[in-house]
Amino acid sequence: MRSPIITITTIIIPTTTLKPDRRAGPAPPARFSPTVLTHLLRDIFTGMSTQPLSDPCYPIGKFSLPAVIEAAQLPAMIATLAALPENLRSAVSGLTGAQLDTPYREGGWTLRQLVHHVADSHMNAYIRCRLALTEDWPTVKAYDEKLWAELEDARTLPVEVSLDILQPLHRRWVALFQSLTAADWQRGYLHSEYGRYTLAQALAAYDWHSRHHVAHITSLRKVKGW
């Protein structure tokens, strides 16, 4: 990779390092020896190299399961779920079939598979929430999302099919969450792979999941200039 070219027009030095003699008029411009300038450039390039690069797999960062969720946090997360169907529809709006069949990252799912995956995932999640409210800490089974994404319908159907599923699904899911009492939020399920989730933690997970996959699509569109 070629090093970027940097033109330095002004270098600001803290006033504490320059002590001009006010009796002698304005201080002359600061001059730097080659050694000082080399150190300044080194610091600039070191700072650039330590900036984190955007991870195409986790454009908004990885999910971290919160141990405690305050009641005041719930409305914003529910609002994310309410907005997801339209946000996802907007993210793929205007894309051609070839663009939808482009992986969001090297070795990743296509945008078409991503949309169908969101529908698969959120249908499972909605059912798990209802089980948690009607049973005493039921065990819910994990599914192989990678294999689901490789099934024919997920690879080939128009994205509108899953977008049309998500609209009423999220309307019911949001209505369900909005009806919960403080005690209800502490109910939950035992995930066969990830362990115990309260409904509050499940909401946090799918708040992140909604934003995570929309960002996959919008990030790729930005990179490709679509």
Coordinates of N, CA and C in Angstrom, one line a residue:
M1 N 0.9 -1.2 0.0 CA 0.0 0.0 0.0 C 0.9 1.2 0.0
R2 N 0.6 2.2 -0.9 CA 1.4 3.4 -0.9 C 1.0 4.3 0.2
S3 N 2.1 5.0 0.8 CA 1.9 5.9 1.9 C 1.2 7.1 1.5
P4 N 0.2 7.6 2.2 CA -0.5 8.9 1.8 C 0.5 10.0 1.9
I5 N 0.2 11.0 1.0 CA 1.0 12.2 1.0 C 0.4 13.3 1.9
I6 N 1.2 13.8 2.8 CA 0.6 14.8 3.7 C 1.4 16.1 3.5
T7 N 0.7 17.2 3.3 CA 1.3 18.5 3.2 C 1.0 19.3 4.4
I8 N 2.0 19.7 5.1 CA 1.9 20.4 6.4 C 2.0 21.9 6.1
T9 N 0.9 22.6 6.3 CA 0.9 24.0 6.0 C 1.1 24.8 7.3
T10 N 0.6 24.3 8.4 CA 0.7 25.0 9.7 C 0.9 24.0 10.8
I11 N 1.8 24.2 11.7 CA 1.9 23.4 12.9 C 1.7 24.3 14.1
I12 N 0.7 23.9 14.9 CA 0.4 24.8 16.1 C 1.2 24.2 17.3
I13 N 1.9 25.1 17.9 CA 2.6 24.7 19.1 C 1.9 25.3 20.3
P14 N 1.8 24.5 21.4 CA 1.1 25.1 22.6 C 1.9 26.3 23.1
T15 N 1.1 27.3 23.6 CA 1.7 28.6 23.9 C 2.7 28.4 25.1
T16 N 2.6 27.4 25.8 CA 3.5 27.2 27.0 C 4.9 26.8 26.5
T17 N 5.1 26.4 25.2 CA 6.4 26.0 24.8 C 7.1 27.2 24.1
L18 N 6.4 28.2 23.7 CA 7.0 29.4 23.1 C 6.9 30.6 24.0
K19 N 8.0 31.2 24.4 CA 7.9 32.3 25.3 C 8.6 33.5 24.7
P20 N 7.9 34.2 23.8 CA 8.5 35.4 23.1 C 8.8 36.5 24.1
D21 N 9.8 37.3 23.8 CA 10.0 38.5 24.5 C 9.1 39.6 24.0
R22 N 8.1 39.9 24.8 CA 7.1 40.8 24.4 C 7.7 42.2 24.1
R23 N 8.8 42.5 24.7 CA 9.4 43.8 24.5 C 10.1 43.9 23.1
A24 N 10.3 42.8 22.5 CA 11.0 42.8 21.2 C 10.1 42.7 20.0
G25 N 8.7 42.8 20.3 CA 7.8 42.7 19.2 C 7.3 41.3 19.0
P26 N 6.6 41.0 17.9 CA 6.1 39.6 17.6 C 7.2 38.6 17.5
A27 N 6.9 37.4 18.0 CA 7.9 36.4 17.9 C 8.1 35.9 16.4
P28 N 9.3 35.6 16.0 CA 9.5 35.1 14.7 C 8.8 33.7 14.5
P29 N 8.5 33.3 13.3 CA 7.9 32.0 13.1 C 8.8 30.9 13.6
A30 N 8.1 29.9 14.2 CA 8.9 28.8 14.8 C 9.5 28.0 13.7
R31 N 10.8 27.6 13.8 CA 11.5 26.8 12.8 C 11.8 25.4 13.5
F32 N 11.8 24.4 12.7 CA 12.0 23.0 13.2 C 13.2 22.4 12.6
S33 N 14.0 21.8 13.3 CA 15.1 21.0 12.8 C 14.6 19.8 12.1
P34 N 15.4 19.2 11.2 CA 14.9 17.9 10.5 C 14.5 16.8 11.5
T35 N 15.2 16.8 12.7 CA 14.9 15.8 13.7 C 13.6 16.0 14.3
V36 N 13.3 17.3 14.6 CA 12.0 17.6 15.2 C 10.8 17.3 14.2
L37 N 11.0 17.7 13.0 CA 10.0 17.4 11.9 C 9.8 15.9 11.7
T38 N 10.9 15.2 11.8 CA 10.8 13.7 11.6 C 9.9 13.1 12.7
H39 N 10.1 13.6 14.0 CA 9.3 13.1 15.1 C 7.8 13.5 14.9
L40 N 7.6 14.7 14.5 CA 6.2 15.1 14.3 C 5.5 14.3 13.2
L41 N 6.2 14.0 12.1 CA 5.6 13.1 11.1 C 5.4 11.7 11.6
R42 N 6.4 11.2 12.4 CA 6.2 9.9 12.9 C 5.0 9.8 13.8
D43 N 4.7 10.8 14.6 CA 3.6 10.9 15.5 C 2.3 10.9 14.7
I44 N 2.3 11.7 13.6 CA 1.1 11.7 12.7 C 0.8 10.4 12.2
F45 N 1.8 9.7 11.6 CA 1.6 8.4 11.0 C 1.2 7.3 12.0
T46 N 1.8 7.4 13.2 CA 1.5 6.5 14.2 C 0.0 6.6 14.6
G47 N -0.4 7.9 14.8 CA -1.8 8.1 15.1 C -2.7 7.5 14.0
M48 N -2.4 7.7 12.7 CA -3.2 7.2 11.7 C -3.3 5.7 11.7
S49 N -2.1 5.0 12.0 CA -2.1 3.6 11.9 C -2.9 2.9 13.0
T50 N -3.1 3.7 14.1 CA -3.8 3.1 15.2 C -5.3 3.3 15.2
Q51 N -5.8 4.0 14.2 CA -7.2 4.2 14.0 C -7.9 2.9 13.6
P52 N -8.9 2.5 14.3 CA -9.6 1.2 13.9 C -10.2 1.3 12.5
L53 N -10.0 0.2 11.7 CA -10.6 0.1 10.4 C -12.0 -0.4 10.6
S54 N -12.9 0.0 9.7 CA -14.3 -0.5 9.8 C -14.3 -2.0 9.5
D55 N -15.0 -2.8 10.3 CA -15.1 -4.2 10.1 C -16.3 -4.5 9.4
P56 N -16.2 -5.0 8.1 CA -17.4 -5.2 7.3 C -18.3 -6.3 7.9
C57 N -17.8 -7.2 8.8 CA -18.6 -8.2 9.4 C -19.4 -7.6 10.6
Y58 N -18.8 -6.6 11.3 CA -19.5 -6.0 12.4 C -19.5 -4.5 12.3
P59 N -20.2 -3.9 11.3 CA -20.2 -2.5 11.1 C -20.6 -1.6 12.2
I60 N -21.4 -2.1 13.2 CA -21.8 -1.3 14.3 C -21.1 -1.9 15.6
G61 N -20.2 -2.8 15.4 CA -19.6 -3.5 16.6 C -20.3 -4.7 17.0
K62 N -19.6 -5.6 17.7 CA -20.2 -6.9 18.2 C -21.2 -6.6 19.3
F63 N -22.1 -7.6 19.4 CA -23.1 -7.5 20.5 C -22.5 -7.9 21.8
S64 N -22.8 -7.2 22.8 CA -22.4 -7.6 24.2 C -23.7 -7.6 25.0
L65 N -24.0 -8.8 25.5 CA -25.2 -9.0 26.3 C -25.2 -8.2 27.6
P66 N -26.0 -7.2 27.8 CA -26.0 -6.5 29.1 C -26.5 -7.3 30.2
A67 N -25.9 -7.2 31.4 CA -26.4 -7.9 32.5 C -27.6 -7.3 33.1
V68 N -27.7 -5.9 33.0 CA -28.8 -5.2 33.6 C -29.3 -4.2 32.5
I69 N -30.6 -4.1 32.4 CA -31.2 -3.2 31.4 C -32.2 -2.4 32.2
E70 N -32.1 -1.1 32.2 CA -32.9 -0.2 32.9 C -34.3 0.0 32.1
A71 N -35.3 0.2 32.8 CA -36.6 0.4 32.2 C -36.6 1.6 31.2
A72 N -35.8 2.6 31.5 CA -35.8 3.8 30.6 C -35.1 3.4 29.3
Q73 N -34.4 2.3 29.2 CA -33.8 2.0 27.9 C -34.7 1.2 27.0
L74 N -35.8 0.7 27.5 CA -36.7 -0.2 26.7 C -37.4 0.5 25.5
P75 N -38.0 1.7 25.7 CA -38.7 2.3 24.6 C -37.8 2.5 23.4
A76 N -36.6 3.0 23.5 CA -35.8 3.2 22.4 C -35.5 1.9 21.6
M77 N -35.3 0.8 22.4 CA -35.0 -0.5 21.7 C -36.3 -1.0 21.0
I78 N -37.4 -0.8 21.6 CA -38.7 -1.2 21.0 C -38.9 -0.4 19.7
A79 N -38.5 0.9 19.7 CA -38.6 1.8 18.6 C -37.7 1.3 17.4
T80 N -36.6 0.7 17.8 CA -35.7 0.1 16.7 C -36.4 -1.0 16.0
L81 N -37.1 -1.9 16.8 CA -37.9 -3.0 16.2 C -39.0 -2.5 15.3
A82 N -39.7 -1.4 15.8 CA -40.8 -0.9 15.0 C -40.3 -0.3 13.7
A83 N -39.1 0.3 13.7 CA -38.6 0.9 12.5 C -37.9 -0.1 11.5
L84 N -37.6 -1.3 12.0 CA -36.8 -2.2 11.2 C -37.4 -2.5 9.8
P85 N -38.7 -2.9 9.7 CA -39.2 -3.2 8.4 C -39.0 -2.1 7.4
E86 N -39.3 -0.9 7.7 CA -39.1 0.2 6.8 C -37.6 0.5 6.5
N87 N -36.8 0.4 7.6 CA -35.4 0.7 7.4 C -34.7 -0.3 6.5
L88 N -35.1 -1.6 6.6 CA -34.6 -2.7 5.8 C -35.1 -2.5 4.3
R89 N -36.3 -2.2 4.2 CA -36.9 -1.9 2.8 C -36.2 -0.8 2.2
S90 N -35.9 0.3 2.9 CA -35.2 1.4 2.4 C -33.8 1.1 2.0
A91 N -33.2 0.2 2.8 CA -31.8 -0.1 2.6 C -31.6 -0.8 1.2
V92 N -32.5 -1.6 0.8 CA -32.4 -2.4 -0.5 C -33.2 -1.7 -1.6
S93 N -33.8 -0.6 -1.3 CA -34.6 0.1 -2.4 C -33.8 0.4 -3.6
G94 N -34.3 0.1 -4.8 CA -33.6 0.5 -6.0 C -32.5 -0.4 -6.4
L95 N -32.2 -1.4 -5.7 CA -31.1 -2.4 -6.0 C -31.5 -3.3 -7.1
T96 N -30.7 -3.6 -8.1 CA -31.0 -4.6 -9.1 C -30.8 -6.0 -8.6
G97 N -31.2 -7.0 -9.4 CA -31.1 -8.4 -9.0 C -29.6 -8.7 -8.8
A98 N -28.8 -8.2 -9.7 CA -27.3 -8.5 -9.6 C -26.7 -7.9 -8.3
Q99 N -27.2 -6.7 -8.0 CA -26.7 -6.0 -6.8 C -27.1 -6.8 -5.5
L100 N -28.4 -7.3 -5.5 CA -28.9 -8.0 -4.4 C -28.1 -9.3 -4.2
D101 N -27.6 -9.8 -5.3 CA -26.8 -11.1 -5.2 C -25.3 -10.9 -5.0
T102 N -25.0 -9.7 -4.6 CA -23.6 -9.4 -4.2 C -23.4 -9.6 -2.7
P103 N -22.3 -10.3 -2.4 CA -22.0 -10.5 -0.9 C -21.7 -9.2 -0.2
Y104 N -22.2 -9.1 1.0 CA -21.9 -7.8 1.7 C -20.4 -7.7 2.1
R105 N -19.7 -8.8 2.1 CA -18.3 -8.9 2.4 C -17.8 -10.1 1.7
E106 N -16.5 -10.2 1.5 CA -15.9 -11.4 0.9 C -16.2 -12.6 1.7
G107 N -16.8 -13.6 1.1 CA -17.2 -14.8 1.8 C -18.4 -14.8 2.6
G108 N -19.1 -13.6 2.5 CA -20.3 -13.5 3.3 C -21.6 -13.7 2.5
W109 N -22.7 -13.6 3.1 CA -24.0 -13.7 2.5 C -24.2 -12.6 1.5
T110 N -25.1 -12.9 0.5 CA -25.5 -11.9 -0.4 C -26.5 -11.0 0.3
L111 N -26.8 -9.8 -0.3 CA -27.8 -8.9 0.3 C -29.2 -9.6 0.3
R112 N -29.5 -10.4 -0.7 CA -30.7 -11.1 -0.7 C -30.8 -12.1 0.5
Q113 N -29.7 -12.8 0.7 CA -29.7 -13.8 1.8 C -29.9 -13.0 3.1
L114 N -29.2 -11.9 3.3 CA -29.3 -11.1 4.5 C -30.8 -10.7 4.8
V115 N -31.5 -10.3 3.8 CA -32.9 -9.9 4.0 C -33.7 -11.1 4.5
H116 N -33.6 -12.2 3.8 CA -34.3 -13.4 4.2 C -33.9 -14.0 5.5
H117 N -32.6 -13.8 5.9 CA -32.1 -14.2 7.2 C -32.8 -13.4 8.3
V118 N -32.9 -12.1 8.1 CA -33.6 -11.3 9.1 C -35.0 -11.8 9.4
A119 N -35.7 -12.1 8.3 CA -37.1 -12.7 8.5 C -37.0 -14.0 9.3
D120 N -36.1 -14.9 8.9 CA -36.0 -16.2 9.6 C -35.7 -16.0 11.1
S121 N -34.7 -15.1 11.3 CA -34.2 -14.9 12.7 C -35.3 -14.3 13.6
H122 N -36.0 -13.3 13.0 CA -37.0 -12.6 13.8 C -38.3 -13.4 14.0
M123 N -38.6 -14.2 13.1 CA -39.7 -15.1 13.3 C -39.4 -16.1 14.5
N124 N -38.2 -16.6 14.5 CA -37.8 -17.5 15.6 C -37.9 -16.7 16.9
A125 N -37.3 -15.5 16.9 CA -37.3 -14.7 18.1 C -38.6 -14.4 18.7
Y126 N -39.6 -14.0 17.8 CA -40.9 -13.7 18.2 C -41.6 -14.9 18.9
I127 N -41.4 -16.1 18.3 CA -42.0 -17.3 18.9 C -41.3 -17.5 20.3
R128 N -40.0 -17.3 20.4 CA -39.4 -17.6 21.7 C -39.9 -16.6 22.7
C129 N -40.2 -15.4 22.4 CA -40.7 -14.4 23.4 C -42.1 -14.9 23.8
R130 N -42.9 -15.4 22.9 CA -44.2 -15.8 23.3 C -44.1 -17.1 24.2
L131 N -43.2 -18.0 23.9 CA -43.0 -19.1 24.8 C -42.6 -18.7 26.2
A132 N -41.7 -17.7 26.2 CA -41.2 -17.2 27.5 C -42.3 -16.7 28.4
L133 N -43.3 -16.1 27.7 CA -44.5 -15.5 28.5 C -45.5 -16.5 28.8
T134 N -45.5 -17.7 28.3 CA -46.5 -18.7 28.5 C -46.0 -20.0 29.2
E135 N -44.7 -20.1 29.3 CA -44.1 -21.2 30.0 C -43.0 -20.7 31.0
D136 N -42.6 -21.6 31.8 CA -41.6 -21.3 32.9 C -40.2 -21.6 32.4
W137 N -39.5 -20.5 31.9 CA -38.2 -20.7 31.4 C -38.0 -21.9 30.4
P138 N -38.7 -21.8 29.3 CA -38.6 -22.9 28.4 C -37.2 -23.0 27.7
T139 N -36.8 -24.2 27.3 CA -35.6 -24.3 26.5 C -35.9 -24.1 25.1
V140 N -35.2 -23.2 24.4 CA -35.5 -23.0 23.0 C -34.3 -23.5 22.2
K141 N -34.6 -24.1 21.1 CA -33.5 -24.8 20.3 C -32.9 -23.8 19.3
A142 N -31.6 -23.9 19.2 CA -30.8 -23.1 18.2 C -31.1 -23.7 16.9
Y143 N -30.9 -22.9 15.8 CA -30.9 -23.5 14.5 C -29.7 -23.0 13.7
D144 N -29.4 -23.7 12.7 CA -28.1 -23.4 11.9 C -28.5 -22.3 10.9
E145 N -28.2 -21.1 11.2 CA -28.6 -20.0 10.4 C -27.9 -20.0 9.0
K146 N -26.6 -20.5 9.1 CA -25.9 -20.6 7.8 C -26.5 -21.5 6.8
L147 N -27.0 -22.7 7.3 CA -27.6 -23.6 6.4 C -29.0 -23.1 6.0
W148 N -29.7 -22.4 6.9 CA -31.0 -21.8 6.5 C -30.8 -20.8 5.3
A149 N -29.7 -20.1 5.4 CA -29.4 -19.1 4.4 C -29.0 -19.7 3.0
E150 N -28.6 -20.9 3.1 CA -28.3 -21.6 1.8 C -29.4 -22.3 1.2
L151 N -30.6 -22.4 1.8 CA -31.7 -23.0 1.2 C -32.2 -22.2 0.0
E152 N -32.9 -22.9 -0.9 CA -33.2 -22.3 -2.2 C -34.0 -21.0 -2.1
D153 N -35.0 -21.0 -1.2 CA -35.8 -19.8 -1.1 C -35.0 -18.6 -0.6
A154 N -34.1 -18.8 0.3 CA -33.2 -17.7 0.8 C -32.3 -17.2 -0.2
R155 N -31.9 -18.1 -1.1 CA -30.9 -17.7 -2.1 C -31.5 -17.0 -3.4
T156 N -32.8 -17.3 -3.6 CA -33.4 -16.9 -4.9 C -34.6 -16.1 -4.9
L157 N -35.4 -16.2 -3.8 CA -36.7 -15.4 -3.8 C -36.5 -13.9 -3.8
P158 N -37.4 -13.2 -4.3 CA -37.3 -11.7 -4.2 C -37.3 -11.3 -2.8
V159 N -36.6 -10.2 -2.5 CA -36.5 -9.7 -1.1 C -37.9 -9.3 -0.6
E160 N -38.7 -8.9 -1.5 CA -40.0 -8.4 -1.1 C -40.8 -9.4 -0.3
V161 N -40.6 -10.7 -0.6 CA -41.3 -11.7 0.2 C -41.0 -11.6 1.6
S162 N -39.8 -11.5 2.0 CA -39.4 -11.4 3.4 C -39.7 -10.0 4.0
L163 N -39.6 -9.0 3.2 CA -40.0 -7.6 3.6 C -41.5 -7.6 4.0
D164 N -42.3 -8.3 3.2 CA -43.7 -8.3 3.5 C -44.0 -9.2 4.7
I165 N -43.2 -10.1 5.0 CA -43.4 -10.9 6.3 C -43.0 -10.0 7.5
L166 N -42.0 -9.2 7.4 CA -41.4 -8.5 8.5 C -42.4 -7.4 9.0
Q167 N -43.1 -6.8 8.1 CA -44.0 -5.7 8.5 C -45.1 -6.1 9.5
P168 N -45.9 -7.1 9.2 CA -46.9 -7.5 10.3 C -46.2 -8.2 11.4
L169 N -45.1 -9.0 11.2 CA -44.5 -9.6 12.3 C -44.0 -8.6 13.3
H170 N -43.3 -7.6 12.9 CA -42.8 -6.6 13.8 C -44.0 -5.8 14.4
R171 N -45.1 -5.6 13.7 CA -46.2 -4.9 14.4 C -46.7 -5.7 15.6
R172 N -46.8 -7.0 15.4 CA -47.2 -7.9 16.6 C -46.2 -7.9 17.6
W173 N -44.9 -8.0 17.2 CA -43.8 -8.2 18.2 C -43.7 -6.9 19.1
V174 N -43.8 -5.7 18.4 CA -43.8 -4.5 19.1 C -45.0 -4.3 20.1
A175 N -46.1 -4.7 19.6 CA -47.3 -4.7 20.4 C -47.2 -5.6 21.7
L176 N -46.6 -6.7 21.5 CA -46.3 -7.6 22.6 C -45.4 -7.0 23.6
F177 N -44.3 -6.5 23.1 CA -43.3 -5.9 24.0 C -43.9 -4.7 24.8
Q178 N -44.7 -3.9 24.1 CA -45.3 -2.7 24.7 C -46.3 -3.1 25.8
S179 N -46.8 -4.3 25.8 CA -47.8 -4.8 26.8 C -47.2 -5.3 28.0
L180 N -45.9 -5.5 28.1 CA -45.2 -6.2 29.2 C -45.2 -5.4 30.5
T181 N -45.3 -6.1 31.6 CA -45.1 -5.4 32.9 C -43.7 -5.6 33.3
A182 N -43.3 -4.9 34.4 CA -42.0 -5.0 34.9 C -41.6 -6.5 35.2
A183 N -42.6 -7.3 35.7 CA -42.3 -8.7 36.0 C -42.1 -9.5 34.8
D184 N -42.9 -9.1 33.7 CA -42.8 -9.9 32.5 C -41.4 -9.7 31.8
W185 N -40.8 -8.6 32.0 CA -39.5 -8.4 31.4 C -38.4 -9.3 32.0
Q186 N -38.7 -9.8 33.2 CA -37.7 -10.7 33.8 C -38.0 -12.1 33.5
R187 N -39.1 -12.4 32.8 CA -39.2 -13.8 32.3 C -38.3 -14.0 31.2
G188 N -38.1 -15.2 30.8 CA -37.2 -15.5 29.7 C -37.2 -16.9 29.3
Y189 N -36.1 -17.3 28.5 CA -36.0 -18.6 28.0 C -34.5 -19.0 28.1
L190 N -34.3 -20.3 28.0 CA -33.0 -20.9 28.1 C -32.6 -21.3 26.7
H191 N -31.7 -20.6 26.1 CA -31.2 -20.9 24.7 C -30.3 -22.1 24.7
S192 N -30.5 -23.0 23.9 CA -29.7 -24.3 23.9 C -28.2 -24.0 23.6
E193 N -27.9 -22.9 23.1 CA -26.5 -22.6 22.8 C -25.9 -21.5 23.6
Y194 N -26.7 -20.4 23.9 CA -26.2 -19.2 24.6 C -26.7 -19.1 26.0
G195 N -27.5 -19.9 26.5 CA -27.9 -19.9 27.9 C -29.1 -19.0 28.1
R196 N -29.2 -18.4 29.4 CA -30.5 -17.7 29.8 C -30.5 -16.3 29.2
Y197 N -31.7 -16.0 28.7 CA -32.0 -14.6 28.2 C -33.3 -14.2 28.9
T198 N -33.3 -13.1 29.6 CA -34.5 -12.5 30.0 C -35.1 -11.8 28.7
L199 N -36.4 -11.5 28.8 CA -37.0 -10.8 27.6 C -36.4 -9.4 27.4
A200 N -36.0 -8.8 28.5 CA -35.3 -7.5 28.3 C -34.0 -7.7 27.5
Q201 N -33.2 -8.8 27.8 CA -32.0 -9.0 27.1 C -32.3 -9.5 25.7
A202 N -33.3 -10.2 25.5 CA -33.7 -10.6 24.1 C -34.0 -9.3 23.3
L203 N -34.7 -8.4 23.9 CA -35.0 -7.1 23.1 C -33.7 -6.4 22.8
A204 N -32.8 -6.4 23.7 CA -31.5 -5.7 23.4 C -30.8 -6.4 22.3
A205 N -30.8 -7.8 22.3 CA -30.1 -8.5 21.2 C -30.7 -8.2 19.9
Y206 N -32.0 -8.1 19.8 CA -32.7 -7.9 18.5 C -32.7 -6.4 18.1
D207 N -32.6 -5.5 19.0 CA -32.3 -4.1 18.7 C -31.0 -4.0 18.0
W208 N -30.0 -4.7 18.5 CA -28.7 -4.7 17.9 C -28.7 -5.4 16.5
H209 N -29.4 -6.6 16.5 CA -29.5 -7.4 15.3 C -30.1 -6.6 14.1
S210 N -31.2 -5.8 14.5 CA -31.8 -5.0 13.4 C -30.9 -4.0 12.8
R211 N -30.2 -3.3 13.7 CA -29.2 -2.3 13.2 C -28.0 -2.9 12.5
H212 N -27.6 -4.0 13.0 CA -26.4 -4.7 12.4 C -26.6 -5.1 11.0
H213 N -27.7 -5.7 10.6 CA -27.9 -6.1 9.2 C -28.3 -5.0 8.3
V214 N -29.0 -4.0 8.8 CA -29.2 -2.8 7.9 C -27.9 -2.2 7.6
A215 N -27.0 -2.1 8.6 CA -25.7 -1.5 8.3 C -24.9 -2.3 7.4
H216 N -25.0 -3.6 7.3 CA -24.3 -4.4 6.3 C -24.7 -3.9 4.9
I217 N -25.9 -3.7 4.7 CA -26.4 -3.3 3.4 C -26.0 -1.8 3.1
T218 N -26.3 -0.9 4.0 CA -25.9 0.5 3.7 C -24.4 0.7 3.6
S219 N -23.6 -0.1 4.3 CA -22.2 0.1 4.2 C -21.7 -0.4 2.9
L220 N -22.2 -1.5 2.4 CA -21.8 -2.0 1.1 C -22.2 -1.0 0.0
R221 N -23.5 -0.4 0.1 CA -23.9 0.5 -0.9 C -23.0 1.8 -0.9
K222 N -22.5 2.2 0.2 CA -21.6 3.3 0.3 C -20.3 3.0 -0.3
V223 N -19.8 1.8 -0.1 CA -18.5 1.4 -0.7 C -18.6 1.3 -2.2
K224 N -19.7 0.7 -2.7 CA -19.9 0.5 -4.1 C -20.4 1.7 -4.8
G225 N -20.9 2.7 -4.1 CA -21.5 3.9 -4.7 C -22.8 3.7 -5.3
W226 N -23.6 2.7 -4.7 CA -24.9 2.4 -5.3 C -26.0 3.4 -4.7

